[in-house]
């Protein structure tokens, strides 16, 4: 029997957030240096849910001290750490290193400066509704579903709660305020799930501005 969602979140919810930050990233943290993925987790979480960092530290440390035994594994009542590429015997020590870094960040009040997202997880954590639009309405299937980009945006607006549309407008405004050139906007679009280019004659940045203006009207 697998864990119920409430039990999972109480025991492993924030641990899971940290582990998700490592998808596609190396688990190369050392006692002296945080890895790229943990930097991304801290940068986003300090500025959105700072209280969650202490919970992450607690859950990481608890898991490293008490990994799931055979019975819990047989019952399915445990959290499975994603494959990090390191031997299973080293996972506990690595989780302790992460917990130590989180503890030091909290105790020192060390909040990383805002910056461009550096990992796939950070792009999605920071711009979730933008990812919903780009990944859901601008995949390669767009040519089969809509006559053009404008129709896809109109369908998103018609089928999405107005509060979420307003959230998307805010996210696009934040995205456009970042110090990026169009190659950066193209990277952002790809990270957030867009599989087609912007319509002619728009660049990615100009199209983001056009979408924000259309949805804010």
Short mmCIF file of N, CA, C and O in Angstrom, two decimals, residues 42-149:
data_model
loop_
_atom_site.label_atom_id
_atom_site.label_comp_id
_atom_site.label_asym_id
_atom_site.label_seq_id
_atom_site.Cartn_x
_atom_site.Cartn_y
_atom_site.Cartn_z
N UNK A 42 17.52 27.08 -3.35
CA UNK A 42 17.59 28.15 -2.34
C UNK A 42 17.20 29.50 -2.93
O UNK A 42 16.48 30.27 -2.30
N UNK A 43 17.68 29.78 -4.12
CA UNK A 43 17.38 31.08 -4.73
C UNK A 43 15.87 31.26 -4.88
O UNK A 43 15.33 32.32 -4.56
N UNK A 44 15.19 30.23 -5.36
CA UNK A 44 13.75 30.35 -5.55
C UNK A 44 13.00 30.32 -4.22
O UNK A 44 12.11 31.14 -3.98
N UNK A 45 13.37 29.41 -3.33
CA UNK A 45 12.60 29.20 -2.10
C UNK A 45 12.79 30.35 -1.11
O UNK A 45 11.84 30.74 -0.42
N UNK A 46 13.99 30.91 -1.02
CA UNK A 46 14.20 32.06 -0.15
C UNK A 46 13.26 33.20 -0.51
O UNK A 46 12.78 33.93 0.37
N UNK A 47 12.98 33.38 -1.78
CA UNK A 47 12.19 34.53 -2.22
C UNK A 47 10.71 34.22 -2.39
O UNK A 47 9.93 35.13 -2.72
N UNK A 48 10.31 32.98 -2.16
CA UNK A 48 8.89 32.63 -2.30
C UNK A 48 8.33 31.95 -1.06
O UNK A 48 7.22 32.26 -0.62
N UNK A 49 9.06 30.99 -0.46
CA UNK A 49 8.59 30.24 0.70
C UNK A 49 9.76 30.04 1.67
O UNK A 49 10.19 28.91 1.90
N UNK A 50 10.29 31.11 2.25
CA UNK A 50 11.50 30.96 3.08
C UNK A 50 11.34 30.00 4.25
O UNK A 50 12.32 29.36 4.66
N UNK A 51 10.12 29.89 4.80
CA UNK A 51 9.89 28.98 5.93
C UNK A 51 10.06 27.51 5.54
O UNK A 51 10.29 26.67 6.39
N UNK A 52 9.95 27.21 4.24
CA UNK A 52 10.04 25.81 3.79
C UNK A 52 11.46 25.28 3.86
O UNK A 52 11.66 24.06 3.88
N UNK A 53 12.46 26.15 3.90
CA UNK A 53 13.85 25.69 3.91
C UNK A 53 14.15 24.92 5.18
O UNK A 53 14.82 23.88 5.15
N UNK A 54 13.64 25.38 6.31
CA UNK A 54 13.85 24.67 7.57
C UNK A 54 13.18 23.30 7.54
O UNK A 54 13.73 22.32 8.06
N UNK A 55 12.02 23.21 6.92
CA UNK A 55 11.34 21.92 6.80
C UNK A 55 12.12 20.99 5.89
O UNK A 55 12.23 19.78 6.16
N UNK A 56 12.68 21.54 4.82
CA UNK A 56 13.52 20.72 3.94
C UNK A 56 14.73 20.20 4.70
O UNK A 56 15.09 19.01 4.56
N UNK A 57 15.35 21.04 5.48
CA UNK A 57 16.51 20.62 6.27
C UNK A 57 16.14 19.48 7.21
O UNK A 57 16.87 18.49 7.33
N UNK A 58 14.99 19.60 7.87
CA UNK A 58 14.55 18.57 8.80
C UNK A 58 14.28 17.26 8.08
O UNK A 58 14.72 16.19 8.52
N UNK A 59 13.55 17.32 6.95
CA UNK A 59 13.20 16.09 6.24
C UNK A 59 14.42 15.42 5.63
O UNK A 59 14.53 14.19 5.64
N UNK A 60 15.35 16.20 5.10
CA UNK A 60 16.58 15.62 4.55
C UNK A 60 17.37 14.90 5.64
O UNK A 60 17.85 13.78 5.45
N UNK A 61 17.50 15.55 6.78
CA UNK A 61 18.29 14.96 7.86
C UNK A 61 17.61 13.71 8.42
O UNK A 61 18.27 12.71 8.70
N UNK A 62 16.29 13.77 8.55
CA UNK A 62 15.55 12.62 9.07
C UNK A 62 15.67 11.43 8.12
O UNK A 62 15.86 10.29 8.55
N UNK A 63 15.58 11.69 6.82
CA UNK A 63 15.69 10.60 5.85
C UNK A 63 17.10 10.01 5.87
O UNK A 63 17.27 8.79 5.77
N UNK A 64 18.11 10.86 5.98
CA UNK A 64 19.49 10.35 5.99
C UNK A 64 19.76 9.50 7.22
O UNK A 64 20.53 8.53 7.16
N UNK A 65 19.10 9.82 8.33
CA UNK A 65 19.31 9.06 9.57
C UNK A 65 18.47 7.78 9.60
O UNK A 65 18.88 6.78 10.21
N UNK A 66 17.29 7.85 8.96
CA UNK A 66 16.37 6.70 9.01
C UNK A 66 15.86 6.37 7.62
O UNK A 66 14.69 6.61 7.29
N UNK A 67 16.72 5.83 6.75
CA UNK A 67 16.25 5.44 5.43
C UNK A 67 15.23 4.32 5.53
O UNK A 67 15.19 3.59 6.53
N UNK A 68 14.36 4.18 4.55
CA UNK A 68 13.30 3.17 4.63
C UNK A 68 13.88 1.76 4.70
O UNK A 68 14.77 1.41 3.94
N UNK A 69 13.37 0.99 5.65
CA UNK A 69 13.80 -0.39 5.78
C UNK A 69 13.05 -1.31 4.83
O UNK A 69 12.21 -0.87 4.04
N UNK A 70 13.32 -2.60 4.95
CA UNK A 70 12.77 -3.57 4.01
C UNK A 70 11.25 -3.61 4.06
O UNK A 70 10.57 -3.67 3.03
N UNK A 71 10.67 -3.56 5.28
CA UNK A 71 9.22 -3.66 5.40
C UNK A 71 8.53 -2.49 4.72
O UNK A 71 7.57 -2.68 3.96
N UNK A 72 9.01 -1.28 4.97
CA UNK A 72 8.39 -0.12 4.33
C UNK A 72 8.56 -0.17 2.82
O UNK A 72 7.67 0.25 2.08
N UNK A 73 9.67 -0.69 2.36
CA UNK A 73 9.87 -0.81 0.92
C UNK A 73 8.90 -1.83 0.32
O UNK A 73 8.34 -1.61 -0.75
N UNK A 74 8.69 -2.94 1.03
CA UNK A 74 7.76 -3.96 0.54
C UNK A 74 6.33 -3.43 0.51
O UNK A 74 5.55 -3.77 -0.39
N UNK A 75 5.98 -2.58 1.46
CA UNK A 75 4.64 -2.02 1.52
C UNK A 75 4.47 -0.82 0.58
O UNK A 75 3.35 -0.38 0.32
N UNK A 76 5.58 -0.31 0.08
CA UNK A 76 5.52 0.87 -0.78
C UNK A 76 5.32 2.16 -0.01
O UNK A 76 5.01 3.19 -0.61
N UNK A 77 5.49 2.13 1.31
CA UNK A 77 5.24 3.30 2.15
C UNK A 77 6.55 4.05 2.40
O UNK A 77 7.01 4.19 3.53
N UNK A 78 7.15 4.51 1.33
CA UNK A 78 8.40 5.24 1.49
C UNK A 78 8.62 6.13 0.28
O UNK A 78 7.95 5.99 -0.74
N UNK A 79 9.54 7.07 0.43
CA UNK A 79 9.90 7.96 -0.68
C UNK A 79 11.15 7.40 -1.33
O UNK A 79 12.15 7.13 -0.67
N UNK A 80 11.11 7.24 -2.64
CA UNK A 80 12.25 6.71 -3.37
C UNK A 80 13.10 7.86 -3.91
O UNK A 80 12.63 8.66 -4.73
N UNK A 81 14.33 7.98 -3.41
CA UNK A 81 15.22 9.03 -3.88
C UNK A 81 15.52 8.80 -5.37
O UNK A 81 15.89 7.70 -5.77
N UNK A 82 15.34 9.81 -6.21
CA UNK A 82 15.64 9.63 -7.64
C UNK A 82 17.09 9.23 -7.87
O UNK A 82 17.96 9.48 -7.02
N UNK A 83 17.34 8.63 -9.00
CA UNK A 83 18.70 8.20 -9.33
C UNK A 83 19.61 9.41 -9.46
O UNK A 83 19.38 10.29 -10.29
N UNK A 84 20.63 9.47 -8.65
CA UNK A 84 21.57 10.58 -8.66
C UNK A 84 22.88 10.23 -9.35
O UNK A 84 23.75 11.08 -9.52
N UNK A 85 23.03 8.96 -9.71
CA UNK A 85 24.27 8.52 -10.31
C UNK A 85 25.33 8.11 -9.30
O UNK A 85 26.41 7.65 -9.68
N UNK A 86 25.02 8.26 -8.01
CA UNK A 86 25.99 7.87 -6.99
C UNK A 86 25.58 6.54 -6.36
O UNK A 86 24.40 6.18 -6.39
N UNK A 87 26.53 5.82 -5.80
CA UNK A 87 26.19 4.55 -5.15
C UNK A 87 25.17 4.75 -4.03
O UNK A 87 25.17 5.77 -3.34
N UNK A 88 24.30 3.76 -3.86
CA UNK A 88 23.27 3.84 -2.83
C UNK A 88 23.86 4.09 -1.45
O UNK A 88 23.27 4.79 -0.63
N UNK A 89 25.02 3.53 -1.20
CA UNK A 89 25.66 3.66 0.11
C UNK A 89 26.07 5.10 0.41
O UNK A 89 26.32 5.44 1.58
N UNK A 90 26.14 5.96 -0.61
CA UNK A 90 26.59 7.34 -0.41
C UNK A 90 25.44 8.33 -0.31
O UNK A 90 25.65 9.51 -0.02
N UNK A 91 24.21 7.86 -0.55
CA UNK A 91 23.05 8.76 -0.57
C UNK A 91 22.85 9.44 0.78
O UNK A 91 22.64 10.65 0.85
N UNK A 92 22.93 8.66 1.85
CA UNK A 92 22.69 9.24 3.18
C UNK A 92 23.67 10.35 3.50
O UNK A 92 23.28 11.41 4.02
N UNK A 93 24.93 10.14 3.19
CA UNK A 93 25.93 11.17 3.44
C UNK A 93 25.68 12.42 2.62
O UNK A 93 25.86 13.54 3.10
N UNK A 94 25.26 12.22 1.37
CA UNK A 94 24.97 13.36 0.51
C UNK A 94 23.77 14.16 1.03
O UNK A 94 23.80 15.40 1.06
N UNK A 95 22.74 13.47 1.49
CA UNK A 95 21.57 14.18 2.04
C UNK A 95 21.97 14.98 3.28
O UNK A 95 21.46 16.09 3.50
N UNK A 96 22.88 14.45 4.08
CA UNK A 96 23.36 15.18 5.25
C UNK A 96 24.11 16.44 4.82
O UNK A 96 23.98 17.51 5.44
N UNK A 97 24.91 16.33 3.77
CA UNK A 97 25.62 17.51 3.24
C UNK A 97 24.61 18.58 2.81
O UNK A 97 24.77 19.77 3.11
N UNK A 98 23.55 18.17 2.12
CA UNK A 98 22.52 19.13 1.70
C UNK A 98 21.86 19.77 2.91
O UNK A 98 21.66 21.00 2.94
N UNK A 99 21.52 18.96 3.90
CA UNK A 99 20.89 19.50 5.11
C UNK A 99 21.80 20.50 5.81
O UNK A 99 21.34 21.55 6.28
N UNK A 100 23.09 20.21 5.85
CA UNK A 100 24.05 21.13 6.48
C UNK A 100 24.09 22.46 5.74
O UNK A 100 24.15 23.54 6.35
N UNK A 101 24.07 22.41 4.42
CA UNK A 101 24.08 23.65 3.63
C UNK A 101 22.81 24.47 3.88
O UNK A 101 22.87 25.70 4.02
N UNK A 102 21.66 23.79 3.95
CA UNK A 102 20.42 24.51 4.22
C UNK A 102 20.45 25.14 5.60
O UNK A 102 20.02 26.28 5.79
N UNK A 103 20.95 24.41 6.58
CA UNK A 103 21.04 24.94 7.95
C UNK A 103 21.92 26.18 7.98
O UNK A 103 21.56 27.20 8.61
N UNK A 104 23.07 26.13 7.31
CA UNK A 104 23.96 27.30 7.31
C UNK A 104 23.31 28.49 6.62
O UNK A 104 23.46 29.64 7.06
N UNK A 105 22.57 28.22 5.54
CA UNK A 105 21.89 29.30 4.83
C UNK A 105 20.86 29.98 5.73
O UNK A 105 20.75 31.22 5.74
N UNK A 106 20.12 29.18 6.50
CA UNK A 106 19.12 29.74 7.41
C UNK A 106 19.78 30.53 8.53
O UNK A 106 19.41 31.67 8.83
N UNK A 107 20.77 29.94 9.16
CA UNK A 107 21.40 30.57 10.32
C UNK A 107 22.12 31.86 9.96
O UNK A 107 22.18 32.79 10.75
N UNK A 108 22.67 31.91 8.74
CA UNK A 108 23.39 33.11 8.30
C UNK A 108 22.47 34.11 7.61
O UNK A 108 22.90 35.22 7.29
N UNK A 109 21.21 33.71 7.41
CA UNK A 109 20.30 34.59 6.67
C UNK A 109 20.79 34.83 5.25
O UNK A 109 20.61 35.91 4.69
N UNK A 110 21.39 33.82 4.68
CA UNK A 110 22.03 33.94 3.37
C UNK A 110 21.03 33.64 2.27
O UNK A 110 20.86 32.49 1.86
N UNK A 111 20.38 34.68 1.79
CA UNK A 111 19.41 34.53 0.71
C UNK A 111 20.11 34.87 -0.61
O UNK A 111 20.56 36.00 -0.79
N UNK A 112 20.22 33.92 -1.53
CA UNK A 112 20.87 34.21 -2.81
C UNK A 112 20.19 35.36 -3.53
O UNK A 112 18.97 35.53 -3.46
N UNK A 113 20.99 36.17 -4.22
CA UNK A 113 20.43 37.29 -4.97
C UNK A 113 19.53 36.78 -6.10
O UNK A 113 19.79 35.73 -6.68
N UNK A 114 18.46 37.52 -6.40
CA UNK A 114 17.64 37.15 -7.55
C UNK A 114 18.51 37.10 -8.81
O UNK A 114 19.42 37.91 -8.98
N UNK A 115 18.23 36.16 -9.68
CA UNK A 115 19.01 36.00 -10.90
C UNK A 115 18.18 35.24 -11.91
O UNK A 115 17.08 34.75 -11.61
N UNK A 116 18.69 35.14 -13.13
CA UNK A 116 18.03 34.31 -14.13
C UNK A 116 17.97 32.87 -13.64
O UNK A 116 18.93 32.39 -13.02
N UNK A 117 16.86 32.17 -13.87
CA UNK A 117 16.83 30.74 -13.53
C UNK A 117 17.99 30.01 -14.21
O UNK A 117 18.33 30.29 -15.35
N UNK A 118 18.56 29.06 -13.48
CA UNK A 118 19.74 28.35 -13.97
C UNK A 118 19.48 26.88 -14.28
O UNK A 118 20.35 26.22 -14.85
N UNK A 119 18.32 26.37 -13.89
CA UNK A 119 18.02 24.96 -14.14
C UNK A 119 16.59 24.82 -14.66
O UNK A 119 15.76 25.73 -14.51
N UNK A 120 16.30 23.67 -15.24
CA UNK A 120 14.94 23.39 -15.73
C UNK A 120 13.93 23.49 -14.60
O UNK A 120 12.85 24.08 -14.76
N UNK A 121 14.27 22.95 -13.43
CA UNK A 121 13.37 23.02 -12.29
C UNK A 121 13.09 24.45 -11.90
O UNK A 121 11.95 24.83 -11.62
N UNK A 122 14.13 25.28 -11.89
CA UNK A 122 13.95 26.66 -11.45
C UNK A 122 13.08 27.45 -12.42
O UNK A 122 12.26 28.27 -11.99
N UNK A 123 13.22 27.21 -13.72
CA UNK A 123 12.34 27.88 -14.68
C UNK A 123 10.88 27.55 -14.39
O UNK A 123 10.02 28.43 -14.37
N UNK A 124 10.59 26.27 -14.16
CA UNK A 124 9.21 25.86 -13.94
C UNK A 124 8.69 26.31 -12.57
O UNK A 124 7.51 26.64 -12.44
N UNK A 125 9.56 26.30 -11.56
CA UNK A 125 9.12 26.75 -10.24
C UNK A 125 8.81 28.24 -10.23
O UNK A 125 7.88 28.69 -9.56
N UNK A 126 9.56 28.99 -10.99
CA UNK A 126 9.39 30.45 -11.00
C UNK A 126 8.27 30.90 -11.93
O UNK A 126 7.60 31.91 -11.66
N UNK A 127 8.06 30.18 -13.03
CA UNK A 127 7.06 30.59 -14.02
C UNK A 127 6.10 29.43 -14.33
O UNK A 127 6.00 28.98 -15.48
N UNK A 128 5.35 28.95 -13.33
CA UNK A 128 4.52 27.75 -13.54
C UNK A 128 3.38 27.96 -14.53
O UNK A 128 3.07 27.07 -15.33
N UNK A 129 2.73 29.12 -14.51
CA UNK A 129 1.60 29.31 -15.42
C UNK A 129 2.09 29.56 -16.85
O UNK A 129 1.42 29.17 -17.82
N UNK A 130 3.26 30.18 -16.98
CA UNK A 130 3.84 30.33 -18.32
C UNK A 130 4.16 28.97 -18.90
O UNK A 130 3.94 28.72 -20.10
N UNK A 131 4.67 28.07 -18.06
CA UNK A 131 4.94 26.70 -18.51
C UNK A 131 3.64 26.00 -18.90
O UNK A 131 3.62 25.20 -19.85
N UNK A 132 2.56 26.29 -18.18
CA UNK A 132 1.27 25.68 -18.52
C UNK A 132 0.82 26.13 -19.91
O UNK A 132 0.36 25.31 -20.73
N UNK A 133 0.95 27.42 -20.18
CA UNK A 133 0.56 27.93 -21.50
C UNK A 133 1.47 27.36 -22.60
O UNK A 133 0.98 26.81 -23.60
N UNK A 134 2.77 27.50 -22.43
CA UNK A 134 3.69 27.12 -23.51
C UNK A 134 3.71 25.61 -23.73
O UNK A 134 3.74 25.15 -24.87
N UNK A 135 3.71 24.84 -22.64
CA UNK A 135 3.75 23.40 -22.78
C UNK A 135 2.42 22.80 -23.21
O UNK A 135 2.38 21.78 -23.90
N UNK A 136 1.32 23.45 -22.82
CA UNK A 136 0.00 22.90 -23.11
C UNK A 136 -0.58 23.35 -24.44
O UNK A 136 -1.35 22.62 -25.07
N UNK A 137 -0.23 24.57 -24.88
CA UNK A 137 -0.85 25.12 -26.09
C UNK A 137 0.14 25.32 -27.24
O UNK A 137 -0.27 25.58 -28.36
N UNK A 138 1.44 25.19 -26.96
CA UNK A 138 2.42 25.46 -28.02
C UNK A 138 3.42 24.32 -28.17
O UNK A 138 4.61 24.52 -28.36
N UNK A 139 2.89 23.10 -28.11
CA UNK A 139 3.68 21.92 -28.46
C UNK A 139 3.71 21.78 -29.97
O UNK A 139 3.14 22.59 -30.71
N UNK A 140 4.35 20.75 -30.47
CA UNK A 140 4.40 20.52 -31.91
C UNK A 140 3.03 20.22 -32.50
O UNK A 140 2.83 20.30 -33.71
N UNK A 141 2.06 19.90 -31.62
CA UNK A 141 0.71 19.58 -32.10
C UNK A 141 -0.12 20.82 -32.44
O UNK A 141 -1.27 20.69 -32.88
N UNK A 142 0.44 22.01 -32.21
CA UNK A 142 -0.34 23.23 -32.41
C UNK A 142 -0.88 23.32 -33.83
O UNK A 142 -2.01 23.78 -34.06
N UNK A 143 -0.10 22.84 -34.80
CA UNK A 143 -0.54 22.96 -36.19
C UNK A 143 -1.77 22.11 -36.47
O UNK A 143 -2.53 22.38 -37.41
N UNK A 144 -1.98 21.08 -35.64
CA UNK A 144 -3.15 20.21 -35.82
C UNK A 144 -4.36 20.71 -35.05
O UNK A 144 -5.49 20.30 -35.33
N UNK A 145 -4.13 21.59 -34.07
CA UNK A 145 -5.21 22.01 -33.18
C UNK A 145 -5.71 23.42 -33.44
O UNK A 145 -6.89 23.71 -33.21
N UNK A 146 -4.81 24.30 -33.87
CA UNK A 146 -5.19 25.71 -34.02
C UNK A 146 -4.65 26.26 -35.34
O UNK A 146 -3.58 25.85 -35.79
N UNK A 147 -5.37 27.20 -35.96
CA UNK A 147 -4.87 27.77 -37.22
C UNK A 147 -3.64 28.63 -37.06
O UNK A 147 -2.85 28.78 -38.00
N UNK A 148 -3.47 29.23 -35.87
CA UNK A 148 -2.30 30.09 -35.65
C UNK A 148 -2.09 30.30 -34.16
O UNK A 148 -2.87 29.82 -33.32
N UNK A 149 -1.02 31.03 -33.82
CA UNK A 149 -0.69 31.30 -32.41
C UNK A 149 -1.80 32.10 -31.73
O UNK A 149 -2.11 31.87 -30.55
#
